[in-house]
Short mmCIF file of C-alpha atoms in Angstrom, two decimals:
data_model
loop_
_atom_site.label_atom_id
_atom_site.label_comp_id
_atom_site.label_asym_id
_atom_site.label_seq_id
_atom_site.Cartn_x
_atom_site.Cartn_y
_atom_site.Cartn_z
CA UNK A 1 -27.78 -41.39 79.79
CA UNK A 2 -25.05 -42.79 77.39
CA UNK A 3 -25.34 -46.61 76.25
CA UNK A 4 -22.51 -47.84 75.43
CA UNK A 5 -22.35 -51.08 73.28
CA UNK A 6 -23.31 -54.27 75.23
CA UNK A 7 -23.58 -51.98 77.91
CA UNK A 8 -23.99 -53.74 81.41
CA UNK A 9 -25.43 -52.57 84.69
CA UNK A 10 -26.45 -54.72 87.58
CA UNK A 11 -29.15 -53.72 90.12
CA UNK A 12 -26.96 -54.48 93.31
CA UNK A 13 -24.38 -51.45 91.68
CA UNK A 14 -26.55 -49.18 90.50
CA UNK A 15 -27.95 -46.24 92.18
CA UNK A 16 -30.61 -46.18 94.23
CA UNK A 17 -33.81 -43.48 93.10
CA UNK A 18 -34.14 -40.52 95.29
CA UNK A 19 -37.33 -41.50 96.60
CA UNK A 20 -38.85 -44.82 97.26
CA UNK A 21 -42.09 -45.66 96.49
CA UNK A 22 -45.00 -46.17 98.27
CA UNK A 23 -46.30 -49.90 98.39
CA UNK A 24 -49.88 -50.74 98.91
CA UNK A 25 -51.21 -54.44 99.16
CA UNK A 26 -54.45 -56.27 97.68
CA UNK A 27 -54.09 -59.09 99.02
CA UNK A 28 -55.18 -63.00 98.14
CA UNK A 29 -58.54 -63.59 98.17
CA UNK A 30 -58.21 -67.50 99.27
CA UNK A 31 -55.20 -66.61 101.55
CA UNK A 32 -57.21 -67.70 104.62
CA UNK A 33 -58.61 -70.98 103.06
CA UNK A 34 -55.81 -73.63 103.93
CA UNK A 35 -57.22 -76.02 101.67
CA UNK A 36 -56.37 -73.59 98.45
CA UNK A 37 -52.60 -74.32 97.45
CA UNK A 38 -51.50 -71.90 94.15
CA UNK A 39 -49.82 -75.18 92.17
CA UNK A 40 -50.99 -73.90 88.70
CA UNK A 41 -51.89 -70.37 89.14
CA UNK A 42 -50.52 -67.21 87.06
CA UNK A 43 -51.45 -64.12 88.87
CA UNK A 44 -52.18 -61.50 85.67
CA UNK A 45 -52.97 -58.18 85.65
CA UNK A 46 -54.13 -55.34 83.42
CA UNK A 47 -54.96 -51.66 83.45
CA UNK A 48 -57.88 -50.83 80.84
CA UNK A 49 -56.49 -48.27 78.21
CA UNK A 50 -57.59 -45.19 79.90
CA UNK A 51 -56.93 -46.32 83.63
CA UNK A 52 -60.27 -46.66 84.71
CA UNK A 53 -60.67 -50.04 85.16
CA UNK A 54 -58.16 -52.67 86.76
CA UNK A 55 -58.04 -56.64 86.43
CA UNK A 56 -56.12 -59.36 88.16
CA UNK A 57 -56.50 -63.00 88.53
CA UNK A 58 -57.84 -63.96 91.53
CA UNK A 59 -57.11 -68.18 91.70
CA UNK A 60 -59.04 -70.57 91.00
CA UNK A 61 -60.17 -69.28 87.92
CA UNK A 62 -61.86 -66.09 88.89
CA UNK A 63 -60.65 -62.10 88.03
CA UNK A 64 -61.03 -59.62 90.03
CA UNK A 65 -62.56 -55.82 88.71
CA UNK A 66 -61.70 -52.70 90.52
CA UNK A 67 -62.90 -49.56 88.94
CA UNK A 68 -64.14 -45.92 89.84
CA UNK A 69 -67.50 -46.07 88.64
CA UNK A 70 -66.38 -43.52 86.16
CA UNK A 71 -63.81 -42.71 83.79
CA UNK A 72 -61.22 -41.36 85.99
CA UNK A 73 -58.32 -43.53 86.76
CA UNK A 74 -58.43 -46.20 89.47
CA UNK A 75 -57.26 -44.52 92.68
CA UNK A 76 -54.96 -46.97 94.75
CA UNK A 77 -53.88 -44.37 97.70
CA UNK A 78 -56.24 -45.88 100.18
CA UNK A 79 -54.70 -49.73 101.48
CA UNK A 80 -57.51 -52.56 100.24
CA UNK A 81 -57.84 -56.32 101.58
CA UNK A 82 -59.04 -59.44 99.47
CA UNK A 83 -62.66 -59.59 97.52
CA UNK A 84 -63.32 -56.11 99.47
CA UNK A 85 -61.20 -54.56 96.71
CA UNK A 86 -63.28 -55.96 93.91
CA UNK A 87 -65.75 -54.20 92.07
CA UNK A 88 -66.97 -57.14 90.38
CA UNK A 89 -65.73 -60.96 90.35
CA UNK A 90 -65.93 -62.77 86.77
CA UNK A 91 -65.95 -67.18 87.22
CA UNK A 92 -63.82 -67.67 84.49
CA UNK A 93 -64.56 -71.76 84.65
CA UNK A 94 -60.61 -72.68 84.80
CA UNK A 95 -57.65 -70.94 85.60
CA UNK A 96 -56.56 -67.84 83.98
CA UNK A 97 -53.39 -67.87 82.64
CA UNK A 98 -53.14 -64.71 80.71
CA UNK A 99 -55.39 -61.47 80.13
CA UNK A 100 -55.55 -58.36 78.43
CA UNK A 101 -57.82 -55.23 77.76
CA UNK A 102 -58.92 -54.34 74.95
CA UNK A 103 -59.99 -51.23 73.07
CA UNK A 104 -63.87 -51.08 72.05
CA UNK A 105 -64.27 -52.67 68.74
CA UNK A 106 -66.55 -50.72 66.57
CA UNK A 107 -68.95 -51.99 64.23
CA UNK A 108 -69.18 -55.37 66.22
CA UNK A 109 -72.54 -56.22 67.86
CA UNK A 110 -70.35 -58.28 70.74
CA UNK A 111 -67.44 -56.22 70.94
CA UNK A 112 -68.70 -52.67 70.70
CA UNK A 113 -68.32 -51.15 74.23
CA UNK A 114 -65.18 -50.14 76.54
CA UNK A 115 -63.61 -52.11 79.19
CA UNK A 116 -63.48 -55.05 77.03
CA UNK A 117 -60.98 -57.90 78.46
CA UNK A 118 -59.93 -60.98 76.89
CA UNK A 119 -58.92 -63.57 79.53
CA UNK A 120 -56.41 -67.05 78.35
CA UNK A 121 -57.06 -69.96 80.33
CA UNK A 122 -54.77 -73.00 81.01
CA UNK A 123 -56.53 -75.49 78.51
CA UNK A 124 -56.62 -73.32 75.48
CA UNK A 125 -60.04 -71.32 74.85
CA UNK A 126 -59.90 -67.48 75.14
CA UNK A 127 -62.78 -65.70 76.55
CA UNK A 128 -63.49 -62.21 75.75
CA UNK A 129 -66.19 -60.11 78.64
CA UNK A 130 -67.45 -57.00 79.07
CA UNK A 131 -65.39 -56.20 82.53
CA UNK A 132 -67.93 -53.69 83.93
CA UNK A 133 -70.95 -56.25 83.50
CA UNK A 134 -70.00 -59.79 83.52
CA UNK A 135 -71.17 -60.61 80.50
CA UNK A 136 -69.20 -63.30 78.00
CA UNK A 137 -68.68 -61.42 74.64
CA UNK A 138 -67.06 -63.87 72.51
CA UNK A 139 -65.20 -67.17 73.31
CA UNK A 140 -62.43 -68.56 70.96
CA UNK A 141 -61.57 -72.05 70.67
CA UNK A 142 -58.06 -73.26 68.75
CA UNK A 143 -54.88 -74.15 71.11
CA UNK A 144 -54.80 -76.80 72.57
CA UNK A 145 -52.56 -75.99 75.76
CA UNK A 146 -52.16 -72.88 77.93
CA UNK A 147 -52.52 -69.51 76.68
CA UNK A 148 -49.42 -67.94 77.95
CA UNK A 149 -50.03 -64.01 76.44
CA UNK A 150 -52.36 -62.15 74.80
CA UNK A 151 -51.81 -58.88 72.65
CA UNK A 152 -53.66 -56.38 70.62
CA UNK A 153 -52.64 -54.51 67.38
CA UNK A 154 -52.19 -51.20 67.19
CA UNK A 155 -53.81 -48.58 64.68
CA UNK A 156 -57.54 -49.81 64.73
CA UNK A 157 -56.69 -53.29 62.98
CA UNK A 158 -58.69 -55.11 65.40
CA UNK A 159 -56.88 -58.46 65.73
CA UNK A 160 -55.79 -60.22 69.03
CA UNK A 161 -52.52 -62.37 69.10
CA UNK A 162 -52.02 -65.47 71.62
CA UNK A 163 -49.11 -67.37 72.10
CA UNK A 164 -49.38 -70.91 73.71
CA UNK A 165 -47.54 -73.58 75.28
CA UNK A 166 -48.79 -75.62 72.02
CA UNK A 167 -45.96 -73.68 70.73
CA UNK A 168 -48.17 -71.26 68.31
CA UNK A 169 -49.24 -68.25 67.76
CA UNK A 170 -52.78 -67.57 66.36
CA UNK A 171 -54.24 -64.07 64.85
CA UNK A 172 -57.83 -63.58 65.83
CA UNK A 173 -59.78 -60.93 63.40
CA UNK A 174 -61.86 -59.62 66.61
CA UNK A 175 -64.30 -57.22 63.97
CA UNK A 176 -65.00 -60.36 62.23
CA UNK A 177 -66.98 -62.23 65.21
CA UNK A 178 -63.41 -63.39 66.17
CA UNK A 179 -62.65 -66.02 63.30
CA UNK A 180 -58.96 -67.51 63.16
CA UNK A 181 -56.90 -66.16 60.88
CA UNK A 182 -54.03 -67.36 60.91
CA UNK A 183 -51.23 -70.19 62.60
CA UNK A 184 -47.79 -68.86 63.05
CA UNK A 185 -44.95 -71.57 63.79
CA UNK A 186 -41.15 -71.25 64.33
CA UNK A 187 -40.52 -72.06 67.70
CA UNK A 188 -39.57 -75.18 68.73
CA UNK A 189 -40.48 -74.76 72.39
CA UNK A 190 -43.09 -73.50 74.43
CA UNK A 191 -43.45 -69.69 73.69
CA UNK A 192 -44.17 -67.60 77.03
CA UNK A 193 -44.95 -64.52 75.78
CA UNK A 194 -46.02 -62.55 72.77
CA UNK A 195 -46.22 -59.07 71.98
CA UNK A 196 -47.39 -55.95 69.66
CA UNK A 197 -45.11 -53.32 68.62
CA UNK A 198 -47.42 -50.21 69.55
CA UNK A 199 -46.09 -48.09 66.50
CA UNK A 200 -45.79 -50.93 63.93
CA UNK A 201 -49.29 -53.01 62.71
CA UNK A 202 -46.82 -55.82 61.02
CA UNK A 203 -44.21 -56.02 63.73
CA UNK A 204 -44.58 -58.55 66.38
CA UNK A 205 -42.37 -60.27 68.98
CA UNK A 206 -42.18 -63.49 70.47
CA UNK A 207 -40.38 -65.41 73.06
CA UNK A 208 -40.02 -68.65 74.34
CA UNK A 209 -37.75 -71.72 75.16
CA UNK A 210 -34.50 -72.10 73.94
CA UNK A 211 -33.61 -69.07 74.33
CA UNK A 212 -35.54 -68.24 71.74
CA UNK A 213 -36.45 -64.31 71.08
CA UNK A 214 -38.28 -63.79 67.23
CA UNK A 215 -39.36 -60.47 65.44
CA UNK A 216 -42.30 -61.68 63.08
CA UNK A 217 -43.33 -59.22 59.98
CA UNK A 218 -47.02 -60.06 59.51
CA UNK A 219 -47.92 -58.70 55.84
CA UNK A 220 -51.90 -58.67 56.67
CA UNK A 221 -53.66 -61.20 58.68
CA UNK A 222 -52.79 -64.06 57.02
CA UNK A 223 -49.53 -63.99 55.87
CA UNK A 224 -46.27 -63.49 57.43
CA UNK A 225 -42.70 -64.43 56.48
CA UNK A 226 -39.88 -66.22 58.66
CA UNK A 227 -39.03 -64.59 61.66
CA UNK A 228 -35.95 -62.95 62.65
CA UNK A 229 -34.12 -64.37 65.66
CA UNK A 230 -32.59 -62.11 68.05
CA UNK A 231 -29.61 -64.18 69.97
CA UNK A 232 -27.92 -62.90 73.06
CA UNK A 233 -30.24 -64.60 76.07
CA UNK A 234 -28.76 -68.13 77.72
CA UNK A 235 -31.53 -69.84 78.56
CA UNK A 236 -35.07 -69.79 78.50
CA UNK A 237 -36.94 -66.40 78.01
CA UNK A 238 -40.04 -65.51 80.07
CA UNK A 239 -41.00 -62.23 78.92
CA UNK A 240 -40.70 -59.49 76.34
CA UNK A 241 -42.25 -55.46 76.35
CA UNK A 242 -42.07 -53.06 73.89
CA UNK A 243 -40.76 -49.65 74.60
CA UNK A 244 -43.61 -46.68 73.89
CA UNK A 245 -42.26 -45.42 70.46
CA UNK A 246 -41.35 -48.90 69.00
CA UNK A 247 -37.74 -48.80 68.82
CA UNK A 248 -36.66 -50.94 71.93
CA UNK A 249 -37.94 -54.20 73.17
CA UNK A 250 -36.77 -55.94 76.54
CA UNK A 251 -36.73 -59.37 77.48
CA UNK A 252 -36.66 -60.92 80.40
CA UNK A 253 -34.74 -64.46 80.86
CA UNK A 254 -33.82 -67.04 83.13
CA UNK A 255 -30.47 -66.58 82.85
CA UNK A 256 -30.81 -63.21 85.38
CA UNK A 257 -30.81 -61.03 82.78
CA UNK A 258 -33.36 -58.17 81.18
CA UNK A 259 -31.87 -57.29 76.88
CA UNK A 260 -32.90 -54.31 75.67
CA UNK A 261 -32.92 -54.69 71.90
CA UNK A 262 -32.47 -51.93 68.93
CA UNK A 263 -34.88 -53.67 66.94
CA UNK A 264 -34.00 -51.53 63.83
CA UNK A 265 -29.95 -52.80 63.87
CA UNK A 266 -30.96 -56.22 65.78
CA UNK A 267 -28.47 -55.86 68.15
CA UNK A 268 -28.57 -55.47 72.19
CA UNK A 269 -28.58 -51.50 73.65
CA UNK A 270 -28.09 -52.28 77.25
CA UNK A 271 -28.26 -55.32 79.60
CA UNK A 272 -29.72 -55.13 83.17
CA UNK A 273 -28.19 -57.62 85.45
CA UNK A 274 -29.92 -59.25 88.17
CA UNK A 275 -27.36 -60.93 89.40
CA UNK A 276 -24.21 -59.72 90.30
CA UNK A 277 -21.31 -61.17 88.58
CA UNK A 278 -23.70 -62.95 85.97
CA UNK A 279 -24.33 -66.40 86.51
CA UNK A 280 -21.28 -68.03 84.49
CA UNK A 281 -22.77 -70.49 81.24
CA UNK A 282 -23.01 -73.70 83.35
CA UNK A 283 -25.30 -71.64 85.58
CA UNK A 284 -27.37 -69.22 83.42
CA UNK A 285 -28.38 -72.24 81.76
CA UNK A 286 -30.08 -73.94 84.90
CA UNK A 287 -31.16 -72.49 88.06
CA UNK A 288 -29.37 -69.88 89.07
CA UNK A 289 -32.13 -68.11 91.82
CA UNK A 290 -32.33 -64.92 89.43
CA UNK A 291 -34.81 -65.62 86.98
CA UNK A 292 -36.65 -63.33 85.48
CA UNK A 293 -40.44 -63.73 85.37
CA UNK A 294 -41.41 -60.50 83.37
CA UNK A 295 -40.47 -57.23 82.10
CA UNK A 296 -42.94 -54.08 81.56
CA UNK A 297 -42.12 -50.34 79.75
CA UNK A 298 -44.24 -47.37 81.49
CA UNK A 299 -45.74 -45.42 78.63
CA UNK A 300 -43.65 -42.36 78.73
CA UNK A 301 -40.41 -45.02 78.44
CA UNK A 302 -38.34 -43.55 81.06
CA UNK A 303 -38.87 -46.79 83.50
CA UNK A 304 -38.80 -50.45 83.14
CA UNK A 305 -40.20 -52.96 85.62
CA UNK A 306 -38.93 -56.15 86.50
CA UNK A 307 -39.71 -59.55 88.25
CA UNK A 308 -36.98 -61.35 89.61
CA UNK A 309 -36.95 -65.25 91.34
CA UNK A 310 -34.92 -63.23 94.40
CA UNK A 311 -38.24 -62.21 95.34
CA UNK A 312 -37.52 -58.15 94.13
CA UNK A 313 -39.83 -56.36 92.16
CA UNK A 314 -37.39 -53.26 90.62
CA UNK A 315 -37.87 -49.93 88.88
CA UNK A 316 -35.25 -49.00 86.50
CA UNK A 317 -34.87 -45.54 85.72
CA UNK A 318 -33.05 -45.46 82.57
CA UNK A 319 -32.44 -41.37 81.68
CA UNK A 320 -31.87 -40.04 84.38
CA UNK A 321 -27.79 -38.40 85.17
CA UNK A 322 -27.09 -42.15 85.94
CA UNK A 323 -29.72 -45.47 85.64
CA UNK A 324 -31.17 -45.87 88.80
CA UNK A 325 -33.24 -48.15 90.60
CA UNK A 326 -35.98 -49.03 92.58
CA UNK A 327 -36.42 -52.58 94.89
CA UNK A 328 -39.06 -53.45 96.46
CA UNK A 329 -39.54 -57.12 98.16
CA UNK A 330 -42.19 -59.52 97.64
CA UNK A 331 -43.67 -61.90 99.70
CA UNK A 332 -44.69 -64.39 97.13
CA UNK A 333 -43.14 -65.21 93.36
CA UNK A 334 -44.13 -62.72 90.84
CA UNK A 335 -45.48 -63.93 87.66
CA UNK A 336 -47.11 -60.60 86.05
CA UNK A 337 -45.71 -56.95 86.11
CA UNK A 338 -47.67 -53.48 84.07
CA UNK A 339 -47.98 -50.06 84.62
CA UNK A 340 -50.85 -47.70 84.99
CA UNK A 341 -51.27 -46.14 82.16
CA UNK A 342 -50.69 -42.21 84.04
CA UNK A 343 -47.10 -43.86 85.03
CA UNK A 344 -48.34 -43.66 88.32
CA UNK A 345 -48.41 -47.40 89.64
CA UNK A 346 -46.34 -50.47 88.72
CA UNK A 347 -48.69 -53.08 89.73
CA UNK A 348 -46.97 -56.60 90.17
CA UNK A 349 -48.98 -60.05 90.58
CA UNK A 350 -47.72 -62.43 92.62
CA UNK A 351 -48.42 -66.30 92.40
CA UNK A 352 -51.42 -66.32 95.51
CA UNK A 353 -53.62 -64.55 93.98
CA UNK A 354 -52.04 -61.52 95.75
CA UNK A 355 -51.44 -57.72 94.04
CA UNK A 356 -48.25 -55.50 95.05
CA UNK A 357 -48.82 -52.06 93.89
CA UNK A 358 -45.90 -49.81 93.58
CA UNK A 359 -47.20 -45.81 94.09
CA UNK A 360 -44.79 -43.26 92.47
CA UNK A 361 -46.91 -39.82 93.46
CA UNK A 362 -43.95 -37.67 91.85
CA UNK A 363 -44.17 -38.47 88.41
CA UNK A 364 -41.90 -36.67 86.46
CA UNK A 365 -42.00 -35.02 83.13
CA UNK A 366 -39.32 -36.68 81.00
CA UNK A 367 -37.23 -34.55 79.56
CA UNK A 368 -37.57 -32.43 76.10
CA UNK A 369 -34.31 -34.41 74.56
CA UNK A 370 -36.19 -37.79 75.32
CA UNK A 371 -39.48 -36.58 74.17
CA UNK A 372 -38.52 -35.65 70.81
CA UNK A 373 -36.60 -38.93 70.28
CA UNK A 374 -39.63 -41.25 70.96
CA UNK A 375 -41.48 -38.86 68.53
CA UNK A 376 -39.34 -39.11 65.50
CA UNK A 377 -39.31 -42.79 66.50
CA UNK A 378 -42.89 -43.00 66.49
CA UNK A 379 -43.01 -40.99 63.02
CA UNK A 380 -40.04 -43.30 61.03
CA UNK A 381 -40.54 -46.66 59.67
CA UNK A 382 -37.88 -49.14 60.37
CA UNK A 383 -36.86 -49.73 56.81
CA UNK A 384 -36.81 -45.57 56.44
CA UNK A 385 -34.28 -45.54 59.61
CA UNK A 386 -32.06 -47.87 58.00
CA UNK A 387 -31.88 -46.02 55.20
CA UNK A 388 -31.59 -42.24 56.63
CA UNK A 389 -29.28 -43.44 59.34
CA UNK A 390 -26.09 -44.01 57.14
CA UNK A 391 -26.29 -40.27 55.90
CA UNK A 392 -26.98 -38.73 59.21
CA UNK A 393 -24.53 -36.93 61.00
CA UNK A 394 -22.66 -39.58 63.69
CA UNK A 395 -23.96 -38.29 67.36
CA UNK A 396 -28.25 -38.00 65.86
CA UNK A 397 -27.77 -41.25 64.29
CA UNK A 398 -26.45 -42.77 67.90
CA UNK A 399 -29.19 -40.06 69.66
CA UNK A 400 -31.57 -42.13 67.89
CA UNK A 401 -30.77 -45.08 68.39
CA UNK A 402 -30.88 -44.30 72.06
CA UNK A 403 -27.01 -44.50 72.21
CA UNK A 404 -26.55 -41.52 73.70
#
């Protein structure tokens, strides 16, 4: 598929995928108890890093575990209602805001086991458990408001990022008993979401109010420079993914819109209406009824969820002939979106405590072309891009750079 600069395509115009997929439902735990209303919930989820082990928020501060019993990955062909889908419950104390898996942690008399999850909760303190037992690992104490996202570095550095409505972001050295490393500030809103590049140890993104999307460049745990601001959203964004090799990230805003970003040139690759026209300024600055609650990459980077207000959960297919598109409809808000690590299942949490999980059973192999882009990707530091890009020939520079 051929980006063209500033490239826009709205889901009501573009094609819809050959085949649907399959939906299956875990539903709300406290959807029965009338007493229960979801003011304050976020509805997170998480696959562990092999797919064995799968976490959601339940309400009311619990999470729900669902796993095999082994290390084959959770199997969601068979429907499943409420706690009868949980393999274990963890009381969290206070709602969970955020959550993440993380991978085992060697060395660390806490930390050293799989299926280890680190859980943000609306006051501030991060606790880290072992997901199969129940057990608290670790607990960290620092913001002092909700902890919106949680993200781990790649390449065996060990540390955790948050981000916070305490507008902050805090580096957590998880192999040193979890001390606090660092206190990043730039924005001057709440930030909603925070996230790792999976290729890059010192590139980080951020995004919050005011429109405000910033690539950090952490130099080691404790230092990092300004960060560079990425404008092209109008109004506040919710959510930001990176794509599997590094070179993209997408961000999801109220303002109806998903940017993919070429994070290398800092400029946008294509944008993914949600809306259709686009809400004009007056609009995409306020409510609009197409905001954008998150965005996820599946690991292959061939697909792209997204959460809309319109109550649409949608698959982008983004190489195929033309982009095409999956919608599904939701019977609650959706707050949370991530695939399966296999590419298999999108699973989307929705603001009861509910789980819509989107089955694609024909997963294709992407295609040798895309492949060998997201390795040389993978393989090429930004700076060594930059460089190499102004003396390659015209069409593998733009094949690169995912123009074309």
């Amino acid at each position: 598929m051929h980006f063209s600069d500033n490239a826009v395509i709205f889901a009501a115009k573009a094609q819809r995928s050959e085949e649907t997929p399959e939906v299956r439902d875990i539903a709300s735990v406290f959807a029965s108890n009338s007493l229960w209303k979801p003011v304050d919930e976020t509805t997170c989820c998480d696959f562990s890093l092999n797919g064995s082990v799968f976490a959601w928020s339940l309400g009311q501060g619990f999470v729900g575990i669902l796993t095999n019993g082994d290390d084959n990955h959770v199997d969601f062909e068979s429907p499943f209602h409420g706690l009868n889908s949980c393999t274990r419950v963890i009381d969290c104390g206070e709602n969970v805001t955020s959550l993440v898996f993380l991978p085992r942690i060697p060395g660390s008399k806490k930390c050293d086991h799989d299926a280890l999850l680190a859980t943000g909760l609306r006051r501030g303190p991060i606790k880290v458990w072992n997901a199969l037992t129940g057990d608290v690992c670790n607990i960290l104490f620092d913001h002092t408001s909700r902890v919106t996202s949680l993200t781990f570095a790649p390449k065996g550095l060990n540390l955790l990022v948050s981000s916070s409505h305490d507008k902050t972001l805090k580096v957590w050295d998880m192999a040193d008993n979890g001390n606090m490393c660092m206190t990043m500030r730039a924005h001057k809103q709440s930030i909603n979401a925070c996230a790792y590049s999976p290729t890059d140890s010192q590139m980080l993104a951020s995004v919050g109010g005011g429109r405000e999307v910033f690539l950090w460049n952490l130099t080691n745990k404790r230092r990092t420079g300004r960060p560079t601001q990425l404008l092209g959203h109008r109004n506040d964004v919710r959510s930001c993914a990176w794509s599997p090799d590094g070179a993209l990230l997408a961000t999801g805003s109220n303002d109806s819109s998903v940017i993919v970003w070429d994070v290398v040139s800092k400029t946008k690759v294509i944008t993914l209406g949600h809306m259709c026209p686009m809400p004009s300024s007056i609009y995409a600055g306020g409510a609009n009824g197409h905001w954008v609650s998150c965005v996820a990459f599946s690991r292959d980077g061939t697909k792209l969820v997204s959460t809309c207000e319109d109550d649409r959960a949608r698959i982008w297919h983004l190489y195929d002939n033309h982009i095409s598109v999956d919608e599904i409809p939701l019977s609650k808000v959706a707050t949370r979106c991530t695939f399966s690590p296999n590419g298999k299942y999108a699973a989307i949490g929705q603001a009861d405590g509910s789980v819509k999980i989107m089955c694609d059973s024909n997963v294709k192999i992407p295609s040798l072309a895309h492949l060998s882009r997201m390795a040389a990707r993978k393989d090429t530091k930004q700076d060594k891009l930059q460089t190499i890009g102004q003396t390659l020939p015209y069409l593998i520079n733009q094949y690169l750079r995912y123009r074309c």
